[in-house]
Coordinates of C-alpha atoms and ligand atoms in Angstrom, one line a residue:
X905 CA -22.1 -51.4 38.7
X906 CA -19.6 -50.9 41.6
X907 CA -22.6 -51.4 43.8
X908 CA -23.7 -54.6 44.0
X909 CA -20.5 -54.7 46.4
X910 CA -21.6 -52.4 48.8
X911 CA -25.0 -53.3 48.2
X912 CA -24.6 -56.8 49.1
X913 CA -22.0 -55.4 52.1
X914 CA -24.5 -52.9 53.0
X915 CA -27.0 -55.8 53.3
X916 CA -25.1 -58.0 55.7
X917 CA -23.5 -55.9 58.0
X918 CA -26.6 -56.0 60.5
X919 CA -26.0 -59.6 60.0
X920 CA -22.6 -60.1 60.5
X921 CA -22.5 -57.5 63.5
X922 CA -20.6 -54.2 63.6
X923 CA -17.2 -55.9 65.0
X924 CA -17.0 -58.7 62.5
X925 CA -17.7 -56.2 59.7
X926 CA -15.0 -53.7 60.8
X927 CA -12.3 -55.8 61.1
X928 CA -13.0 -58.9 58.3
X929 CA -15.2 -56.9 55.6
X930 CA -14.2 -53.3 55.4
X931 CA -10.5 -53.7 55.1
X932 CA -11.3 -55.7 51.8
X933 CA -11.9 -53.6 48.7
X934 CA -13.3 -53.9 45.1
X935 CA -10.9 -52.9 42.6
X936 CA -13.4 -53.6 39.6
X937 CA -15.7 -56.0 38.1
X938 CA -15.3 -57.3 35.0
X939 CA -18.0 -59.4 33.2
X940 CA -18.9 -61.9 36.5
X941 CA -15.8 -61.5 38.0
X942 CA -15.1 -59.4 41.3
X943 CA -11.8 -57.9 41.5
X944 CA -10.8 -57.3 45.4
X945 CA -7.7 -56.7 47.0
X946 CA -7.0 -57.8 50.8
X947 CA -4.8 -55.6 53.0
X948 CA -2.2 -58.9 53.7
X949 CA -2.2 -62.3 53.2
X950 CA -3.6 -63.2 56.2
X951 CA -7.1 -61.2 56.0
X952 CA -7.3 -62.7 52.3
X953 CA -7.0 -65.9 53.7
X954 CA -9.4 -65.3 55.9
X955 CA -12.3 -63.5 54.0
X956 CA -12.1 -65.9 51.4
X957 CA -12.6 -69.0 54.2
X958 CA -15.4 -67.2 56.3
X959 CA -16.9 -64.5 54.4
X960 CA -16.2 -64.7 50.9
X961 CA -19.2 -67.6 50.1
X962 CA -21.8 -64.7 52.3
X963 CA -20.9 -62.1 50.3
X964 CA -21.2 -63.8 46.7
X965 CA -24.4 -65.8 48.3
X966 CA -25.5 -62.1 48.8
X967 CA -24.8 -60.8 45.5
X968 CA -26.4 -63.8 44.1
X969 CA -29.7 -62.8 46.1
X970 CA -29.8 -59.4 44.4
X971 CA -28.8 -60.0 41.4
X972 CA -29.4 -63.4 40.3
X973 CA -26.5 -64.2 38.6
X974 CA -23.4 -66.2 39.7
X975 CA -20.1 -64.0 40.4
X976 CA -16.8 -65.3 41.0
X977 CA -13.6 -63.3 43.0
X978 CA -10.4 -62.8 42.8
X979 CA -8.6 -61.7 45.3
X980 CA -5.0 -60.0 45.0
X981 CA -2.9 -59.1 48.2
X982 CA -2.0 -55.0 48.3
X983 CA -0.3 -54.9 51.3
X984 CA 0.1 -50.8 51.1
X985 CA -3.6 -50.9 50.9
X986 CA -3.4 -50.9 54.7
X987 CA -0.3 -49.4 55.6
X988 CA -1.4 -46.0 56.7
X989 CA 1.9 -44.4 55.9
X990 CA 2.2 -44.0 52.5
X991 CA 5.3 -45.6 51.2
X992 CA 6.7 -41.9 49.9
X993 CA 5.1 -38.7 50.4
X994 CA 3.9 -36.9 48.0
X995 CA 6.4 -34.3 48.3
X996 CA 9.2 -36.6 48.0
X997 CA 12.1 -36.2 45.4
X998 CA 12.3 -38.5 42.9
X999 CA 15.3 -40.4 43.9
X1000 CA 13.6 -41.3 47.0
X1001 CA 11.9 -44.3 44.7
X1002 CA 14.7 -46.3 46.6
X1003 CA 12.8 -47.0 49.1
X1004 CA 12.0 -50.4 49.1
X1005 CA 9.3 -51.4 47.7
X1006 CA 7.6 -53.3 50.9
X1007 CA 6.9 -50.7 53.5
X1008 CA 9.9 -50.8 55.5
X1009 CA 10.2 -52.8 58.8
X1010 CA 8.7 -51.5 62.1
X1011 CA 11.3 -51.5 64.2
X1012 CA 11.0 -54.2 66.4
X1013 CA 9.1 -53.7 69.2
X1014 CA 10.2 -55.8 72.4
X1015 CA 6.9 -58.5 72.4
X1016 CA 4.3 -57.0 74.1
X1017 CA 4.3 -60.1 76.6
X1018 CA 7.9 -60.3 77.5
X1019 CA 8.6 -62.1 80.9
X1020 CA 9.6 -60.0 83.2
X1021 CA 6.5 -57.0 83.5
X1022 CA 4.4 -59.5 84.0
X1023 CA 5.3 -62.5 86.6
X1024 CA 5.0 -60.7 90.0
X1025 CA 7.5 -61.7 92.8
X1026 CA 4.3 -62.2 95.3
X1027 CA 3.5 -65.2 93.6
X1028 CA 5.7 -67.7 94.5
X1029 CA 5.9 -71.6 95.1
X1030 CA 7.6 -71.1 98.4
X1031 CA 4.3 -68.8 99.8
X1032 CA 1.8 -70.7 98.0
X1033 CA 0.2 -72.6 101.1
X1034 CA -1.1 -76.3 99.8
X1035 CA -4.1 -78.2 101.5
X1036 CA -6.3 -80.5 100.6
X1037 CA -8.4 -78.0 98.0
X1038 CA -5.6 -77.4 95.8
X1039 CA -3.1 -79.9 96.5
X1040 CA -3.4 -82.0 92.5
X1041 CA -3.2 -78.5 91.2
X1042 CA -0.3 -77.1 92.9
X1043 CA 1.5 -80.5 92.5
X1044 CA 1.2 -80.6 89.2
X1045 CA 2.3 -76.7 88.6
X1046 CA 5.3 -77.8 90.4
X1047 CA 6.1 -80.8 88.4
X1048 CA 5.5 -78.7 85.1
X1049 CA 7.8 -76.0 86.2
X1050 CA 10.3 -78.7 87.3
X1051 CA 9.9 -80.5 84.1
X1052 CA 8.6 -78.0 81.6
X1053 CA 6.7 -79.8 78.5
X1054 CA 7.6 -83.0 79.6
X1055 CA 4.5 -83.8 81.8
X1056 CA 1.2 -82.6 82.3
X1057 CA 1.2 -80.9 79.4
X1058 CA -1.3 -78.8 79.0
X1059 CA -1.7 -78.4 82.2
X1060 CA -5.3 -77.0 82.9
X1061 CA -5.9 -75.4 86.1
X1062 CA -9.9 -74.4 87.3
X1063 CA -11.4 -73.0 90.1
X1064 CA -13.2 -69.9 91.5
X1065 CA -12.3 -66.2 91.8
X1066 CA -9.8 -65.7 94.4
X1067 CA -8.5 -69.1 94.9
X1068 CA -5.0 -68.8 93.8
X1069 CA -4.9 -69.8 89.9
X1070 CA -3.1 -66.9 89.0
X1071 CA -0.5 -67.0 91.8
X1072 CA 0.2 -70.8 90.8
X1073 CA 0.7 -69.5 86.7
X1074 CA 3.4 -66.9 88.4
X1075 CA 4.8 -69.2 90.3
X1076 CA 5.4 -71.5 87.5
X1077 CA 6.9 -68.9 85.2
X1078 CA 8.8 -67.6 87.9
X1079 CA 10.0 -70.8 88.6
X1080 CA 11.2 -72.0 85.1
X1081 CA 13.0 -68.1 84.6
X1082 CA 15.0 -68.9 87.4
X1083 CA 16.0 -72.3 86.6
X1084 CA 16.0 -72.2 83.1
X1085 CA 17.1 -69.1 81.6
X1086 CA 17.3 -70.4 78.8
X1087 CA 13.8 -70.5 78.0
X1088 CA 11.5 -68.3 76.3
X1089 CA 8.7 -67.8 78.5
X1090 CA 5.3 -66.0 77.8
X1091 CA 2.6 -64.9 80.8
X1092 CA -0.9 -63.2 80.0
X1093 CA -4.3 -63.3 80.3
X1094 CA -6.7 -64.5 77.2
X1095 CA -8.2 -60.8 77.3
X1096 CA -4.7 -59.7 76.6
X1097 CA -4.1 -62.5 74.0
X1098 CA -6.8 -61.3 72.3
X1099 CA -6.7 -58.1 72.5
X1100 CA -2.8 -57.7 71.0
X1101 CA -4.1 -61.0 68.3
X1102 CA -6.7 -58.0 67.5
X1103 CA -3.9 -55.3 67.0
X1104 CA -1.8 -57.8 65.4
X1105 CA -4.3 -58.3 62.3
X1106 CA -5.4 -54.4 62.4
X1107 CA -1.9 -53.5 62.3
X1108 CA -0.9 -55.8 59.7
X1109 CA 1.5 -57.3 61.7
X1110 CA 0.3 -61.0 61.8
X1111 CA 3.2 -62.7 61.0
X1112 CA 5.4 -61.3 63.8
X1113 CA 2.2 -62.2 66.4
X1114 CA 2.0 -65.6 64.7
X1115 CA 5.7 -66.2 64.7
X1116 CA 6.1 -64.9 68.4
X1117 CA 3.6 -67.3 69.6
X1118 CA 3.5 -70.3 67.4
X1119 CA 7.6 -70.7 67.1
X1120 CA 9.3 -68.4 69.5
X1121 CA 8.4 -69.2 72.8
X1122 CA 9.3 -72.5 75.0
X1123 CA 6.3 -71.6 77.6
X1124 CA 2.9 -70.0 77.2
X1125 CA 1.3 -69.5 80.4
X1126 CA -2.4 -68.5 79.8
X1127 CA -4.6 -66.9 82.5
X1128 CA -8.4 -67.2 82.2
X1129 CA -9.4 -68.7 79.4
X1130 CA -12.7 -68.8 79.6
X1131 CA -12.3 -65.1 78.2
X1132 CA -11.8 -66.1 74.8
X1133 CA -15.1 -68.1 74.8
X1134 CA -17.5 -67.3 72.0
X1135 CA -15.2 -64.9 70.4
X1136 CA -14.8 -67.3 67.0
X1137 CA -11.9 -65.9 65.6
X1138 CA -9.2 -65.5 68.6
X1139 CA -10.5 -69.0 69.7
X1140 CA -9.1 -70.4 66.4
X1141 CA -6.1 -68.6 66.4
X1142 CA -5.5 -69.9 70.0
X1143 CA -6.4 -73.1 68.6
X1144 CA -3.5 -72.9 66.3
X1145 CA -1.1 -71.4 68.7
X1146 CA -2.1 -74.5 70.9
X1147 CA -0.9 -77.0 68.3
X1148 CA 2.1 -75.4 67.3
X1149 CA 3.4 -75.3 70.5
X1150 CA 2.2 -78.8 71.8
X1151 CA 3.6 -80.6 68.8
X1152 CA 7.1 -79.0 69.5
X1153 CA 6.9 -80.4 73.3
X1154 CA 6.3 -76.9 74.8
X1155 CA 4.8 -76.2 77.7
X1156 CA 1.5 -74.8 78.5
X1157 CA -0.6 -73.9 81.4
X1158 CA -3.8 -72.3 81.0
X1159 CA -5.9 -71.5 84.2
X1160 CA -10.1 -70.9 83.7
X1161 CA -13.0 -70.4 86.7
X1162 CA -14.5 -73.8 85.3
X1163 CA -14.1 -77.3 83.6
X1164 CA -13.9 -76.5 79.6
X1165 CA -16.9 -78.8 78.5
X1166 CA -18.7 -76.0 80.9
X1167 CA -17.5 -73.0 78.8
X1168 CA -20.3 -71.9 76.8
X1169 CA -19.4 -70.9 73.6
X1170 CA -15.9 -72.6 73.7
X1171 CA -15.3 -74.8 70.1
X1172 CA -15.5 -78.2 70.9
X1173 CA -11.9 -79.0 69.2
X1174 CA -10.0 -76.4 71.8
X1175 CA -11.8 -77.9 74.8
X1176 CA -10.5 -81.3 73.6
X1177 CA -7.4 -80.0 73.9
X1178 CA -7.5 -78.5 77.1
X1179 CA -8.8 -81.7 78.5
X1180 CA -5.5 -83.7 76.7
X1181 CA -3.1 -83.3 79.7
X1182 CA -4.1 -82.8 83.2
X1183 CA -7.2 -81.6 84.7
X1184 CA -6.7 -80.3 88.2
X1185 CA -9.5 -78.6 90.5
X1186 CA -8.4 -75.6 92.9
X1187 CA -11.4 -75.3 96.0
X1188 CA -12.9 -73.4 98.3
X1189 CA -9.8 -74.1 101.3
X1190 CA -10.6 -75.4 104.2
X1191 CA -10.6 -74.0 107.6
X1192 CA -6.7 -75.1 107.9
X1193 CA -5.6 -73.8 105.3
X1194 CA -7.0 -70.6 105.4
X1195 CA -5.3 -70.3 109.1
X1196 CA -2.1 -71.3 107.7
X1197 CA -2.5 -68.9 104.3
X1198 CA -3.1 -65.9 107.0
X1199 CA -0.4 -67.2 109.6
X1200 CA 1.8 -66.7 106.6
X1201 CA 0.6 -63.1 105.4
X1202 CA 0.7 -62.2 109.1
X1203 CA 4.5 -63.2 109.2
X1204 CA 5.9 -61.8 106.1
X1205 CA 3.7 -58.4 106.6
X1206 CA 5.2 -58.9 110.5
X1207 CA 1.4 -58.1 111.6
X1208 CA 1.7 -58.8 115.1
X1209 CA -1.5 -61.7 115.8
X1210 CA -1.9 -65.1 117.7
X1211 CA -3.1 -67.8 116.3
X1212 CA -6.4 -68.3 117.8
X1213 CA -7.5 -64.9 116.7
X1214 CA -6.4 -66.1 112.7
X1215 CA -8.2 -68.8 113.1
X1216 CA -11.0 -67.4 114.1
X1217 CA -10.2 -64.8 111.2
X1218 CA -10.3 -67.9 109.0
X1219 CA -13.9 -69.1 110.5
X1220 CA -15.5 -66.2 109.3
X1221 CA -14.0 -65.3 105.8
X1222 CA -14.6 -68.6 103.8
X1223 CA -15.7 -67.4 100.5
X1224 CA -11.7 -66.9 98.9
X1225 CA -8.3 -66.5 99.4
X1226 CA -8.8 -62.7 98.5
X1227 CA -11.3 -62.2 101.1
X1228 CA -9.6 -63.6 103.7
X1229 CA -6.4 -61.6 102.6
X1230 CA -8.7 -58.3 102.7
X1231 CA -10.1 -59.4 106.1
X1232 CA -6.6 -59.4 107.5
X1233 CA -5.8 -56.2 106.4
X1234 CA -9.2 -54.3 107.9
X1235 CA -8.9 -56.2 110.7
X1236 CA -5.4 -55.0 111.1
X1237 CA -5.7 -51.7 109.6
X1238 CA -8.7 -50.8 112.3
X1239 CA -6.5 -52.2 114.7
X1240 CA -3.5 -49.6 113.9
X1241 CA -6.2 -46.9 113.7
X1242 CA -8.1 -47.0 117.0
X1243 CA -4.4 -47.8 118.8
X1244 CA -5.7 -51.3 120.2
X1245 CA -4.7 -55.1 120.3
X1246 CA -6.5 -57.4 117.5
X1247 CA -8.7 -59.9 119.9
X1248 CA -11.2 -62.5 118.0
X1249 CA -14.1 -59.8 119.5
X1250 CA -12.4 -56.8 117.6
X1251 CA -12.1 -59.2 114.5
X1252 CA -16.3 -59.7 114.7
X1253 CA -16.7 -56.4 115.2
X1254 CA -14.8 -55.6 112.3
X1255 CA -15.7 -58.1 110.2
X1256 CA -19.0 -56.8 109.9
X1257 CA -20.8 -58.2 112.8
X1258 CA -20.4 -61.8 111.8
X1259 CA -20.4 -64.1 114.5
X1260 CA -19.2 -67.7 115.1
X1261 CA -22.5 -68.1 116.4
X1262 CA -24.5 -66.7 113.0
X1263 CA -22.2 -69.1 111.2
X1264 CA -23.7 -72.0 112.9
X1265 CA -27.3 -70.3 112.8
X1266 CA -29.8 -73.1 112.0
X1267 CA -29.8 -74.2 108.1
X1268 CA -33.1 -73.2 106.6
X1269 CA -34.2 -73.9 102.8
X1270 CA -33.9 -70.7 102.2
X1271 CA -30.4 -70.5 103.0
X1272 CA -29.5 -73.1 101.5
X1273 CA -31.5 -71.8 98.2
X1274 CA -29.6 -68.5 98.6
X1275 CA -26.1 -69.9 98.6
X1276 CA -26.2 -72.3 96.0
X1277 CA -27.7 -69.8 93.8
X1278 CA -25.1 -67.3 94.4
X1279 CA -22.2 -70.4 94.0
X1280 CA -23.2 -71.5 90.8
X1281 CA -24.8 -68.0 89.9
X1282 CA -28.2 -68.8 89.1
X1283 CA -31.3 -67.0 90.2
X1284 CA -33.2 -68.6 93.1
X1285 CA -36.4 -68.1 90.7
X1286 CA -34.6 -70.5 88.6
X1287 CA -33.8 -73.0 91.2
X1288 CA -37.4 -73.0 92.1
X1289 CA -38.9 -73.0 88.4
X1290 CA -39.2 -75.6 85.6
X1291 CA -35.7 -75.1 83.6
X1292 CA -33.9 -78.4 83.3
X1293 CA -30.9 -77.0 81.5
X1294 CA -27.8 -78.7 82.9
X1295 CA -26.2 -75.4 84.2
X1296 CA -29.9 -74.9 86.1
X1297 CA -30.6 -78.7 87.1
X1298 CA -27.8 -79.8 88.6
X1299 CA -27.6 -76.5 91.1
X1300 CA -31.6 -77.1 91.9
X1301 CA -30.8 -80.9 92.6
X1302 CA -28.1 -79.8 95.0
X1303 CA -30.1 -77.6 96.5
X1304 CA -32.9 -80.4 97.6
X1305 CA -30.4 -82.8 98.6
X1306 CA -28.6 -80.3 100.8
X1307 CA -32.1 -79.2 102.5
X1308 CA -32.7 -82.7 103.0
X1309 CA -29.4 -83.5 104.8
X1310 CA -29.0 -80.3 106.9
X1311 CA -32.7 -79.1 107.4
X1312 CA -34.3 -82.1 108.5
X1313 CA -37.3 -81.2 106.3
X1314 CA -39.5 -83.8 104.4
X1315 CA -39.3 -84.7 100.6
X1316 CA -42.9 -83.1 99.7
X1317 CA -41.9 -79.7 101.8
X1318 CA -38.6 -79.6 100.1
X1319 CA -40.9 -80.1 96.8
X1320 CA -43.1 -77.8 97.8
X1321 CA -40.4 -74.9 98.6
X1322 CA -38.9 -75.4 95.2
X1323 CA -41.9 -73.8 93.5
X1324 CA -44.6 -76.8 93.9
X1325 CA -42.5 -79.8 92.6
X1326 CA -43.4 -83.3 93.6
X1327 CA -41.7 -85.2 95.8
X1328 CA -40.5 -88.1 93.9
X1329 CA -38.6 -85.2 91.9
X1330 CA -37.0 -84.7 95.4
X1331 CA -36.0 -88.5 96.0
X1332 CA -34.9 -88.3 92.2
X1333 CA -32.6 -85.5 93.0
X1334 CA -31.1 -86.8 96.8
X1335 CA -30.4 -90.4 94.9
X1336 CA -28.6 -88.8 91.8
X1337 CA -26.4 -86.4 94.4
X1338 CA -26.1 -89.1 96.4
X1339 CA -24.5 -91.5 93.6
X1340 CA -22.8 -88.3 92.1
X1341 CA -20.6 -87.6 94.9
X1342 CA -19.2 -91.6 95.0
X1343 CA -18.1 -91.7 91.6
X1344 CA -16.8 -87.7 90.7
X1345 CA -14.7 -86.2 93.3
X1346 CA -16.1 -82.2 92.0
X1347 CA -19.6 -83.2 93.0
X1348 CA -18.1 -84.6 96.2
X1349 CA -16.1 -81.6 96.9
X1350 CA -18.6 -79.4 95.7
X1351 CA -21.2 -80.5 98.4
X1352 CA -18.8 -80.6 100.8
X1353 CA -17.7 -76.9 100.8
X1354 CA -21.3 -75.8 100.9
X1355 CA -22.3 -78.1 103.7
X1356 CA -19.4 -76.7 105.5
X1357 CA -20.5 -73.0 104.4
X1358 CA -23.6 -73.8 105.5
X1359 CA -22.8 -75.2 108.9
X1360 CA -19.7 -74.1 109.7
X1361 CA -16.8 -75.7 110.4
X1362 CA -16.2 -77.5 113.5
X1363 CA -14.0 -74.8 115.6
X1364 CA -12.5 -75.9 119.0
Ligands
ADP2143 P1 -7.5 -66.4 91.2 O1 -6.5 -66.2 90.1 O2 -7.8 -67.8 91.4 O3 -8.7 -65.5 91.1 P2 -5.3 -65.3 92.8 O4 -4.2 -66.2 92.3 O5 -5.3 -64.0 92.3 O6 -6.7 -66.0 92.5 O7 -5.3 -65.3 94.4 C1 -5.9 -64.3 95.2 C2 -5.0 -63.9 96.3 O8 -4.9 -65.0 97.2 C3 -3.6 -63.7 95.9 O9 -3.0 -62.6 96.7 C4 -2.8 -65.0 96.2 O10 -1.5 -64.8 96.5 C5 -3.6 -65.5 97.4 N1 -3.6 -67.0 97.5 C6 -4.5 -67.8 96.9 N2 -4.3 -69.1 97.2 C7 -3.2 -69.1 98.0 C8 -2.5 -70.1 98.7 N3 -2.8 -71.4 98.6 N4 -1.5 -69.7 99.5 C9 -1.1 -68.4 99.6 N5 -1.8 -67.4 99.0 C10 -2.8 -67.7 98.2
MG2144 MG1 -6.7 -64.9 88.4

């Protein structure tokens, strides 16, 4: 009768999904069933634990379904069960029983996310070139480097690819190694978080991953979070590694491409959390900063360029700090190749044929269409169809109002290039953008780098 287990596994496993299965279900194994009762034993504490809070009621619900009779469980803790070395080999002498009776200790392995790998010397406060687009962000890294735990904590730190979240979490852990020795200090990514929380369980070694992050460590400094989003069980286990170390005053800064309450799939009690200490925005720079972030990489690389010709670097390359850092170095590199002296008409000839003058090319709707679409990554199909999903809306309404300011075009065209909407859905969306942008500074911002993207910045 062994098989109303496997049936009842066997029935759910489509269900639960192939990963869930694999790493919650299969590990757990029936021992025997007596009368009702389900005898199972768990590899370690922690997957009994488990099972019995998320899977246990599915399975027994399951068993219920096919057999129509109520059965209880019991679930005892083998922790050989998953050891893959057996505790003595078969061929062992007897007096070999010594060993203990708890597979012995691994040795300990250094934590997988000890400091130094992992904070690069590039990313530092003293190169990290503040303007008006990251300014709240990298004052605040500062201040919780200064003062680690003590404020802005959690620190939360969002913005786009490229724009110098990760250097800031470097800098920060940098920072705090040097002046406080003293503390323990832990950098890496939510894939890698979850990826060693993964190992951790599988190699029944969850205590020494919860004790290394819950207890041991003064600073956890958390790149891309939005990772994690959707993937139920690291999220809760970062939920508890969150609370552990905020009610012992630790620091933490966790950097993600958006706002939590826009991270689909992220549990509403972690993106409370996240929102408990300080929010702070990285953006798009600005044409001033980006001249200053290249008139430092030019200096410290000792690339010999004046500043008109970085500046006019910086008119082109707007998208991200990476691009413009990558610009520099083609421009440069082609430069070195063909033996001549970088002028700003070897940069647009480099720079794939883009010219000042394409930059401040006429807005049309359909440019306008095409980059907000591609900054919020929607489809234009969608900014011109019926959706009214949030994540859709508010990119469409943008959109309008945009072609309105910078195209000169009437409400009912603008309407009528958005796939045949009326035009009061056009006013409707200029007055909301328009009220937006006076009372949240991200709308305000928002519009402002893509009317600047749009039209270029004002270059004299
Ligand atoms: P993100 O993590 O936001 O995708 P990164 O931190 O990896 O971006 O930054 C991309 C590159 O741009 C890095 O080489 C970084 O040093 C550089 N960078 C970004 N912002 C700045 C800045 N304000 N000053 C100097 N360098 C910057
Ligand atoms: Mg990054």
């Amino acid at each position: 009768m062994a098989d109303i287990w496997s049936e009842a596994l066997h029935s759910l496993q489509p269900r639960l999904g192939a990963q869930t299965f694999d790493m919650w279900l299969r590990p757990i194994a029936l021992q025997e069933i007596r009368g009702r009762s389900l005898h199972l034993h768990a590899p370690n504490r922690f997957m009994k634990e488990w099972f019995e809070n998320h899977y246990l009621s599915v399975v027994l619900d399951e068993i219920k379904r096919m057999t129509h009779s109520d059965y209880t469980a019991e679930i005892e803790v083998q922790e050989q069960a998953a050891a893959n070395t057996p505790r003595r080999a078969p061929t062992e002498p007897v007096a070999a029983v010594e060993v203990p009776a708890q597979p012995a200790p691994q040795p300990t392995k250094p934590p997988v996310s000890t400091l130094r790998p992992r904070l690069s010397a590039r990313y530092r406060f003293d190169n990290y070139i503040k303007g008006t687009s990251n300014e709240l962000a990298a004052s605040a890294a500062w201040a919780a480097a200064q003062e680690p735990g003590k404020r802005f904590n959690p620190l939360f730190i969002y913005g786009g690819v490229g724009l110098g979240k990760t250097h800031l979490l470097h800098a920060v852990g940098r920072h705090i190694a040097e002046h406080r020795p003293e503390l323990r200090i832990c950098y890496l990514s939510a894939e890698q978080f979850m990826n060693e929380f993964i190992s951790a369980v599988r190699c029944n070694q969850f205590d020494a991953f919860r004790s290394r992050y819950r207890h041991d460590l003064d600073v956890l400094l958390i790149d891309d979070i939005q990772f994690i989003a959707g993937r139920d069980r690291t999220m809760d286990e970062f939920f508890h590694v969150f609370n552990a170390l905020y009610e012992a005053g630790k620091q933490i800064v966790v950097t993600a491409d958006r706002v939590p309450a826009d991270m689909k799939g992220m549990e509403e009690r972690l993106t409370s959390r996240l929102n408990w200490g300080l929010v702070a925005d990285i953006q798009a720079p600005d044409l001033e900063t980006r001249a200053a972030i290249l008139r430092q990489k030019a200096d410290h690389d000792q690339i010999r360029i004046d500043n008109r010709v970085l500046l006019h670097i910086a008119s082109l390359v707007r998208s991200n700090v990476r691009e413009l850092e990558g610009a520099l170095l083609r421009v440069t590199a082609f430069a070195e190749l063909r033996g001549v002296r970088i002028t700003e008409g070897f940069v647009s000839e480099v720079l794939g044929g883009v010219t000042p003058s394409q930059a401040t090319a006429p807005v049309t709707i359909e440019r306008v269409q095409k980059l907000v679409a591609s900054h919020f990554s929607v489809k234009i199909a969608d900014l011109k169809g019926p959706r009214r999903h949030r994540s859709i809306s508010r990119p469409r309404m943008i959109a309008m109002y945009l072609s309105r300011e910078l195209t000169g075009a009437s409400f009912p065209e603008i309407g009528q290039r958005f796939g045949g909407k009326d035009h009061s859905t056009v006013i409707n969306a200029c007055k909301r953008i328009t009220s937006m942008q006076a009372s949240e500074p991200d709308m305000r911002n928002t519009v402002s780098s893509l009317r600047e993207q749009l039209t270029g910045p004002l270059l004299n």
